[in-house]
XYZ file of C-alpha atoms in Angstrom:
59
model
C -0.241 0.429 0.225
C 3.268 2.411 -0.131
C 1.642 3.843 -3.465
C -1.806 4.896 -1.984
C 0.102 6.476 0.923
C 2.466 8.190 -1.288
C -0.214 9.160 -3.649
C -2.075 10.920 -0.419
C 1.280 12.597 0.964
C 2.112 13.919 -2.142
C -1.150 15.768 -2.857
C -1.058 16.974 0.835
C 2.439 18.557 -0.059
C 1.577 20.446 -3.455
C -0.963 22.265 -1.318
C -4.089 19.963 -2.774
C -4.867 18.478 0.635
C -8.106 16.423 0.581
C -10.995 17.614 2.313
C -12.998 14.528 2.039
C -11.827 10.872 0.426
C -14.919 9.263 -1.604
C -14.177 5.637 -2.114
C -15.920 2.557 -3.372
C -15.481 -0.653 -1.021
C -14.782 -3.271 -4.338
C -12.384 -1.822 -6.447
C -9.853 -3.803 -9.089
C -6.012 -4.119 -7.615
C -7.162 -2.194 -4.013
C -10.192 -1.832 -2.064
C -11.788 1.135 0.204
C -10.673 -0.315 3.403
C -6.845 0.236 1.680
C -7.560 3.173 0.929
C -9.077 3.888 4.086
C -6.282 2.429 6.072
C -3.525 5.185 3.646
C -5.869 8.027 4.245
C -6.105 8.041 7.813
C -2.835 6.723 8.909
C -1.696 10.121 7.099
C -4.374 12.279 8.089
C -6.847 10.803 10.560
C -9.061 14.039 10.698
C -10.028 13.467 7.185
C -13.629 12.008 6.898
C -13.577 8.749 4.376
C -16.874 7.698 2.791
C -16.894 4.134 1.125
C -19.722 3.001 -0.730
C -20.606 -0.306 -2.553
C -22.415 -1.175 -5.983
C -22.593 -4.366 -4.174
C -26.300 -5.708 -2.288
C -28.258 -8.746 -1.797
C -31.226 -8.924 -4.236
C -34.261 -9.359 -1.464
C -37.419 -11.956 -2.957
């Protein structure tokens, strides 16, 4: 996960810090939990909103 953390830090260093991070739980190569972990380890005060299109079909 160093790439995620590095990307987040690079934006912040450039003066472009995120006010909130919105991510999907189910993405290829990385999931929303990994994104949230990277964000929170760098800036614990940054809100992270995780969404997903996965669901159950109710009958």
